[in-house]
């Protein structure tokens, strides 16, 4: 019954007029940027971080979360109608979704994507409500050694699932950790890595760093790609799938939801991985294995359910452990810290209204998204006519205003320019920025836990191996590294991650 | 000795450069001991690991074949980065309206597809939107007009 009373608290928070409004703005923005290729949820959340400072923490999280799962809905619209993914997580939806659109079945494809997403979103919301309290209770027992090892394990797992070279990804994590600990050391008062600049006394501003990488550097990178003008297929038609379609998809939606929910919880997981895995699974288990690749509705239902489930369950480690599994979650932790809330297992007990309010808002947001997406899909399709040359100056403008207002400090714009150049070079050298951002967020926490663990053990590093839970995390991290370094699996992973 | 994977090689160089800067900057921070970590302990640890990873990348790049360097298009990036810095310099003395006008025009120039009327319209639209939403609706502390 605890779950019910907790959700009651949550709905009381989420159903205030103000929070309903922020939830609506969040999912609306999420849908729009989901539809638009070239701008994703990470960029948008980064751009809105400074604004969220002016809201209450509850409203801020509700707004930012809405963008993330709203984008999963919007992304499928572009994937189905234009054959280019509006979001990375709807890449696989293009395969069967666009084929359906070509056969004049765009309506049912969009419909099943929305229905699957709604079902998955509702299940994932319940799952968070059930799974989060026991997980947080376990995490409360963790000492510094356990925490340090958990972070090592989380970072390694995130790296393993990143694209491309393992060495580069680990190097990006380490670089992120180094950048994260810049600024005044809380224990000794020494200003680290300020290079004599007062602007760096408080370290590198997280908002400036993330907007530089996910906003400005991405713009510079995208400007090089040839802008393809693609044709939106004509009428969308009836969006409600037929009963036969629905019956056909029940299994796919269920499988997609479960797989997505599990993969969302893992570090490095979230919507992107979930959709790929669900499509692969569906191709292997769906009976009869009719027409995958030629417009099978199950090829839309499974990944679209999975990406929404994954988007939502990825909040579990962020909310209960304070560990971000993907860059969007890292930004959420940034949002918490802007409001002076230390992320970790105590958030749930110290701020039940915020915690349960966020969860309740996800269900409300999913409901809004179905209403927004099904009848209005024609409107979203029109958005696709907005050319990138009108979009990217707006991104730059919002990033600049955001970087300035976060501390009213012109210096942060120079920081942003520097990391924009760095981010572009990194992208060009195939160094994924996601591990860097995760490392940046975890840097100070990792150092603090390492310090405390070694203080308690009087400098004996064996403490990480003698504590059983800590050992388990480290062994898990080692196993992940060994498994991924094995050539056979390595090849498989490259195939799976290939877009 | 030939570099067979230029992308990896230069990534390695980049990481080593960052590590070198970090280790150099951290040389004055006291190390402390493992039981009582000073401010220099963790940075030293990370710097050494980062340098090691950079070296691995460089060594590997002369052994294993890899991708060639892609073309870097410096000009758009330089214009955008410059425009961001300029915004930082302009926002306090010149205010939001003027700074945004400069920013949007430079951003449009960086796209190498410059259309005058469209850019002016976009600049006006973004300025009106930003002043309306950020200054009036959200009350963010932004100067709107030049302070004389």
XYZ file of C-alpha atoms in Angstrom, chain A residues 147-161 173 266-269 323-325 438 442 473 476-477 480:
29
model
C 30.022 4.184 -3.563
C 33.385 4.615 -5.190
C 33.264 1.135 -6.688
C 29.680 1.650 -7.817
C 30.747 4.781 -9.679
C 33.680 2.962 -11.280
C 31.293 0.217 -12.360
C 28.731 2.708 -13.659
C 31.308 4.639 -15.650
C 32.812 1.474 -17.144
C 29.375 0.196 -18.127
C 28.539 3.530 -19.725
C 31.807 3.408 -21.647
C 31.316 -0.156 -22.797
C 28.025 0.775 -24.389
C 35.844 9.583 -18.813
C 21.649 -0.109 -16.743
C 24.343 2.554 -16.857
C 24.940 3.587 -20.440
C 21.452 2.458 -21.254
C 24.438 8.026 -10.714
C 23.615 9.151 -14.239
C 23.309 6.428 -16.867
C 29.259 11.550 -17.094
C 30.814 12.199 -11.036
C 30.970 -3.819 -8.300
C 31.346 -6.546 -12.546
C 33.332 -3.679 -14.055
C 32.409 -5.932 -18.608
